[in-house]
Short mmCIF file of C-alpha atoms in Angstrom, two decimals:
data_model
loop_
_atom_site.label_atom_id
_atom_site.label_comp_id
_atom_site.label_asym_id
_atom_site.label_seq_id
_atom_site.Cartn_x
_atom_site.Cartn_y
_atom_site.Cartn_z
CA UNK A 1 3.46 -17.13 3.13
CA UNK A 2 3.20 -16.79 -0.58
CA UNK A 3 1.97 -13.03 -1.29
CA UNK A 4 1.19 -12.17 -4.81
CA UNK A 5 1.36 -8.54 -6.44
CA UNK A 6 0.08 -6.35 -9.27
CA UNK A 7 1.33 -3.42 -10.23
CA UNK A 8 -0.09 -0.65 -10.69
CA UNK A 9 -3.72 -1.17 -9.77
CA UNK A 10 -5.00 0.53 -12.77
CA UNK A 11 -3.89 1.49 -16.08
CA UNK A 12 -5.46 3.53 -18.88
CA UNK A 13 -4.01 3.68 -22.72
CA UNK A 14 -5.07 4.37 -26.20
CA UNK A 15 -6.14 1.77 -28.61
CA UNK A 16 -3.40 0.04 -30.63
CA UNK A 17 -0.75 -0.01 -27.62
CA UNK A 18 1.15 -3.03 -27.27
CA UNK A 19 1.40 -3.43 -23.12
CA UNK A 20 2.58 -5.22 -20.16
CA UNK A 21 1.18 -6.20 -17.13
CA UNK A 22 3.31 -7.08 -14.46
CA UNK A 23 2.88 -9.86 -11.55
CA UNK A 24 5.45 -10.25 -8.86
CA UNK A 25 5.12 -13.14 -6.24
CA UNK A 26 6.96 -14.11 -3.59
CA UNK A 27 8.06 -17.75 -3.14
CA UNK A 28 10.08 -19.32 -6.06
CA UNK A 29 8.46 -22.79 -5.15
CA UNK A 30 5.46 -22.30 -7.99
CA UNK A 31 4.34 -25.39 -9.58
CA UNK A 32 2.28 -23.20 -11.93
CA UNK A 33 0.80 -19.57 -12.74
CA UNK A 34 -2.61 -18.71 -14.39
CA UNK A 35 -4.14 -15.30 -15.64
CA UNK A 36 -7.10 -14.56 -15.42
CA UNK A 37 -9.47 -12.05 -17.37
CA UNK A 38 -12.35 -10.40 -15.35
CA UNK A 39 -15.50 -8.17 -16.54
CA UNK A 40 -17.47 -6.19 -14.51
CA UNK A 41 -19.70 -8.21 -12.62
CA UNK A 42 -18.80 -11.61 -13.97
CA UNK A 43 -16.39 -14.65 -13.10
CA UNK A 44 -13.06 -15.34 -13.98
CA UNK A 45 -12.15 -16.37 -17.28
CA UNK A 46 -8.52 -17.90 -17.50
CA UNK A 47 -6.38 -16.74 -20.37
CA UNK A 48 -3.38 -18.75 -19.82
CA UNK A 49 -1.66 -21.00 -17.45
CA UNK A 50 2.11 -21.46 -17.47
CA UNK A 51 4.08 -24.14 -15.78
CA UNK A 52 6.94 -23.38 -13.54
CA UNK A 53 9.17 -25.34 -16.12
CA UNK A 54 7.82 -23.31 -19.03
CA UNK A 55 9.20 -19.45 -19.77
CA UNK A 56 6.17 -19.00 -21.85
CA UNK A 57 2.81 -19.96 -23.23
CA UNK A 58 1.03 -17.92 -26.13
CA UNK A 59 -3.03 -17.15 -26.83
CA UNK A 60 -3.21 -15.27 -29.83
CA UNK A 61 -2.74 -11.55 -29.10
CA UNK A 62 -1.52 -12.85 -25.56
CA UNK A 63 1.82 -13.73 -24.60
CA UNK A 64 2.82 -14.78 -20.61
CA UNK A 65 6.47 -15.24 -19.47
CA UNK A 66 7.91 -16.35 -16.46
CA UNK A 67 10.82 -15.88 -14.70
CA UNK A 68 10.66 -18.39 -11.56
CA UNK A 69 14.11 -17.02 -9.96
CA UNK A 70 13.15 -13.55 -9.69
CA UNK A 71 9.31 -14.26 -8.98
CA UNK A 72 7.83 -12.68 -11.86
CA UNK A 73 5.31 -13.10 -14.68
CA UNK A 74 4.26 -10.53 -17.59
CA UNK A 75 1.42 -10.97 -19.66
CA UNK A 76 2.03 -8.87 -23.00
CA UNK A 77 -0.95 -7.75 -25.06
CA UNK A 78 -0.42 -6.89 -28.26
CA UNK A 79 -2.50 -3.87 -30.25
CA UNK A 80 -4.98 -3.43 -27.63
CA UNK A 81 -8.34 -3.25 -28.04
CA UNK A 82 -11.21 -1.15 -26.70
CA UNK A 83 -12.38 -4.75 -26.26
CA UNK A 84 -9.65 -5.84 -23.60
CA UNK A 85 -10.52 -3.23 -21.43
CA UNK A 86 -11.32 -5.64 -17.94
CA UNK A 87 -9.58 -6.36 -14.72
CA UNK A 88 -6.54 -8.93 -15.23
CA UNK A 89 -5.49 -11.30 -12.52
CA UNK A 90 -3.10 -13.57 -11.77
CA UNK A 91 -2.48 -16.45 -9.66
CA UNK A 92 0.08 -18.87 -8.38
CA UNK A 93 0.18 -22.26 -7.40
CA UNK A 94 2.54 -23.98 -4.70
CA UNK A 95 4.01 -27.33 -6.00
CA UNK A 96 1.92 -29.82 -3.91
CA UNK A 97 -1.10 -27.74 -3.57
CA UNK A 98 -4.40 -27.33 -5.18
CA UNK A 99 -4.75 -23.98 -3.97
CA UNK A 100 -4.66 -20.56 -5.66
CA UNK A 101 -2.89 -17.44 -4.00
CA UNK A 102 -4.29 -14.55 -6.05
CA UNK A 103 -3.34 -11.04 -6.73
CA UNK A 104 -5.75 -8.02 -6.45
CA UNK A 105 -5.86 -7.26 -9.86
CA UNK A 106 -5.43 -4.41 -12.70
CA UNK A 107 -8.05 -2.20 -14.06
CA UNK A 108 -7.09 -2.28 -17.77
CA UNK A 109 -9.09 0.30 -19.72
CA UNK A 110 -8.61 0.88 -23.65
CA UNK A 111 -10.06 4.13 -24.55
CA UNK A 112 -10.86 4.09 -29.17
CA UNK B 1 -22.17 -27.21 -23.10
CA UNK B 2 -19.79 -27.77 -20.11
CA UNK B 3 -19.74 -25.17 -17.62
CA UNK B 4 -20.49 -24.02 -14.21
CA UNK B 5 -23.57 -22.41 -12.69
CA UNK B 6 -24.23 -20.31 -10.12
CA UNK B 7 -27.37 -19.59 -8.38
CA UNK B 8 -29.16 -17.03 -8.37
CA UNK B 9 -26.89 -13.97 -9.56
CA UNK B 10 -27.93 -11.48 -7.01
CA UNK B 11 -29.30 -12.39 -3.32
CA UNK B 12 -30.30 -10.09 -0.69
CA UNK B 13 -30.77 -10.84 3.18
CA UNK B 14 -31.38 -9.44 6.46
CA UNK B 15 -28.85 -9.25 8.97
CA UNK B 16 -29.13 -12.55 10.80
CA UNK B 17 -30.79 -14.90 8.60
CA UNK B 18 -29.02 -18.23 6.60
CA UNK B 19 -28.45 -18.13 3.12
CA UNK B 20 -27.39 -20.92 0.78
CA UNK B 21 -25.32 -20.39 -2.33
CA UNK B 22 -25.87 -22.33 -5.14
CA UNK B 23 -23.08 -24.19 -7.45
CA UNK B 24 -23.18 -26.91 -10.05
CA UNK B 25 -20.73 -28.23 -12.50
CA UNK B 26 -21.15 -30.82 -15.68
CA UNK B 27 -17.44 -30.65 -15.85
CA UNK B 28 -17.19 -33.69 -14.58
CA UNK B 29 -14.12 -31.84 -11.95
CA UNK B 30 -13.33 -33.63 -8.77
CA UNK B 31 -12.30 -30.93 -7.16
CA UNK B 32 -14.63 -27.68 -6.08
CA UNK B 33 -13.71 -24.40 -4.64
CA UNK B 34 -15.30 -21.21 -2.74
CA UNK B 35 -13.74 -18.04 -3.26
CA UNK B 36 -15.16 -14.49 -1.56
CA UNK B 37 -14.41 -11.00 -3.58
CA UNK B 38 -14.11 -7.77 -1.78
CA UNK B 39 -13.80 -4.45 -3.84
CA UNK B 40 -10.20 -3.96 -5.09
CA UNK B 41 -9.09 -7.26 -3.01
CA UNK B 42 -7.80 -10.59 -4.98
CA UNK B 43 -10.07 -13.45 -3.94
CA UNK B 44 -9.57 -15.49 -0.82
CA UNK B 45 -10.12 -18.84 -0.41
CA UNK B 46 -13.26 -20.41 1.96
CA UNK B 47 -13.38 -23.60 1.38
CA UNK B 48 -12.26 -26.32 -1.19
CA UNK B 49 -13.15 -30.18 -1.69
CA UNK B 50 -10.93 -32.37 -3.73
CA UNK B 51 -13.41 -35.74 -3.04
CA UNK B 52 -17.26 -36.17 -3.13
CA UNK B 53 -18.10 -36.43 1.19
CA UNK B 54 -14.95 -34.14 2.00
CA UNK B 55 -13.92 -30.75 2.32
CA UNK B 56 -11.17 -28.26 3.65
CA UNK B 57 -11.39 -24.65 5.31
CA UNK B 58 -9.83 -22.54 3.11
CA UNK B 59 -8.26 -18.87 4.83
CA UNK B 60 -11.58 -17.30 5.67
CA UNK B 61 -14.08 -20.41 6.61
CA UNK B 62 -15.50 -18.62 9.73
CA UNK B 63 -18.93 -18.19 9.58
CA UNK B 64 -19.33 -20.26 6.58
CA UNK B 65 -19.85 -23.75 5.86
CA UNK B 66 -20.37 -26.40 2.86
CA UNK B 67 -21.06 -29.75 1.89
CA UNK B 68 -20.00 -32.24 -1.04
CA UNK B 69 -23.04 -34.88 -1.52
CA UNK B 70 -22.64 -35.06 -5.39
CA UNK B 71 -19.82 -34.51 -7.26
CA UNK B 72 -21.62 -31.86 -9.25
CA UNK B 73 -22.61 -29.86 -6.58
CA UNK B 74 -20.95 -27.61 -3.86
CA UNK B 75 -23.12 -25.25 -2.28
CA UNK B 76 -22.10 -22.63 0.46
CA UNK B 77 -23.77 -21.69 3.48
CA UNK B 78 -23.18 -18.46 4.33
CA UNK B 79 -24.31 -17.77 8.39
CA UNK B 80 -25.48 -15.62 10.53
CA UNK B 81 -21.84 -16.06 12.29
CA UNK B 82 -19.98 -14.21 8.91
CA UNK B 83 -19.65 -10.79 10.33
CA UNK B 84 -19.34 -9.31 7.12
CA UNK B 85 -21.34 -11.51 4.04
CA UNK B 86 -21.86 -8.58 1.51
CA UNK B 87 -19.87 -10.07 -1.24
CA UNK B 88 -19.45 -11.17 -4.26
CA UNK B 89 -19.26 -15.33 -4.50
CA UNK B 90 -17.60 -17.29 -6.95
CA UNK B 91 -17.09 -21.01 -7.46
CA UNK B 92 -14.02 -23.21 -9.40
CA UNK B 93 -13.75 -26.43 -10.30
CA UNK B 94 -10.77 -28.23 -11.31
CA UNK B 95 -9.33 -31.45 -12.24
CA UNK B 96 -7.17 -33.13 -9.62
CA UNK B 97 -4.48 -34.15 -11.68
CA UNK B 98 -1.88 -31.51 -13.84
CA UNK B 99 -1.62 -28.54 -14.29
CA UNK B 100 -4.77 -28.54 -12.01
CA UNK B 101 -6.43 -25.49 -14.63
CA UNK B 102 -9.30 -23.53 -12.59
CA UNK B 103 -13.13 -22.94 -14.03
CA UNK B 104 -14.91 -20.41 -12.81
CA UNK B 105 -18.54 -19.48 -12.42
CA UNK B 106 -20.37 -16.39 -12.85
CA UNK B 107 -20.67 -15.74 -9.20
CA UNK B 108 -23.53 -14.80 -6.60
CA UNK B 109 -23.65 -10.77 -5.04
CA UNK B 110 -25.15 -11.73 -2.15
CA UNK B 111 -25.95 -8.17 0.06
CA UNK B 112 -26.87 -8.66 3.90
CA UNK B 113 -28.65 -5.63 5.18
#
């Protein structure tokens, strides 16, 4: 069974930090892996999605790699911003599925 | 603009009674989804449908149930059967074809007292 985790559960920094969230899963067998941005109260807004054959993808101030063999993903923000401050998710997808395994998230707050 | 709805935002029940979550997309997705959020959990799947008159129980479809009448719409049922509905509700759509991208709604709190 695919288990997906985030680590750590929370994180607080000053503005301007360049950081790195961390998502472990697993099972190798991914056919994809999206991240996901939530606010307080709101849905999920997806920030990226990279495929199992990719190593990265690249959003502006957002960068996601993957490394499939060791069944990780970071997602690297760059000069944060008071405005990033939300709870980031990710997600994996098994090759023949339709279906999302989720982690619980992390609390990202950016304090000016 | 395309999107997804969700209907209504909050909801509040008494122990025992039906209540019918709401969600429409102009996405034009085949495929819809039901996910449940617990405080400081990752969401868990209820139920998905990939086809307009079909559907599949997702890891926590007890006590809950849905149809697919319009390819639009997907609304959830949440019954007297869930022991524990206080939740918050979100929808997804997707296409069926690569890299299979989710869309997410706002979501419903629905609170069962």
């Amino acid at each position: 069974k695919q288990e997906v985790t985030q680590i750590p559960a929370a994180l607080s920094v000053p503005e301007g930090e360049n950081l790195v969230l961390n998502c472990s899963f697993t099972d190798s067998a991914i056919y994809n892996l999206q991240w996901f941005r939530q606010d307080p109260g709101k849905g999920l807004t997806s920030l990226l999605l990279i495929q199992s054959s990719q190593r990265e993808q690249t959003s502006g101030r957002l960068n996601a790699s993957l490394d499939k063999s060791s069944g990780r993903s970071t997602l690297y923000i760059a000069a944060s911003q008071p405005g990033d401050s939300a709870t980031y998710l990710c997600a994996v997808r098994r090759g023949g599925s339709e279906k999302l395994v989720f982690g619980k998230g992390m609390k990202l707050t950016v304090n000016p | 603009d395309g999107g997804i709805t969700q209907s209504p935002k909050y909801l509040f029940r008494k122990e025992g009674q039906n209540v019918t979550l709401s969600c429409e997309q102009n996405l034009n997705h085949d495929a819809m989804y039901w996910y449940r959020q617990d405080p400081g959990q990752g969401l868990r799947l209820i139920y998905y449908s990939q086809i307009v008159n079909d559907f599949q129980k997702g890891d926590i479809a007890e006590g809950y149930s849905v149809s697919r009448e319009k390819k639009e719409s997907f609304p959830l049922t949440v019954t007297s059967a869930q022991k524990n509905p206080t939740a918050f509700y979100l929808c997804a759509s997707s296409i069926r074809t690569g890299p299979y991208e989710q869309y997410f709604g706002p979501g419903t709190r629905l609170t069962v007292t």
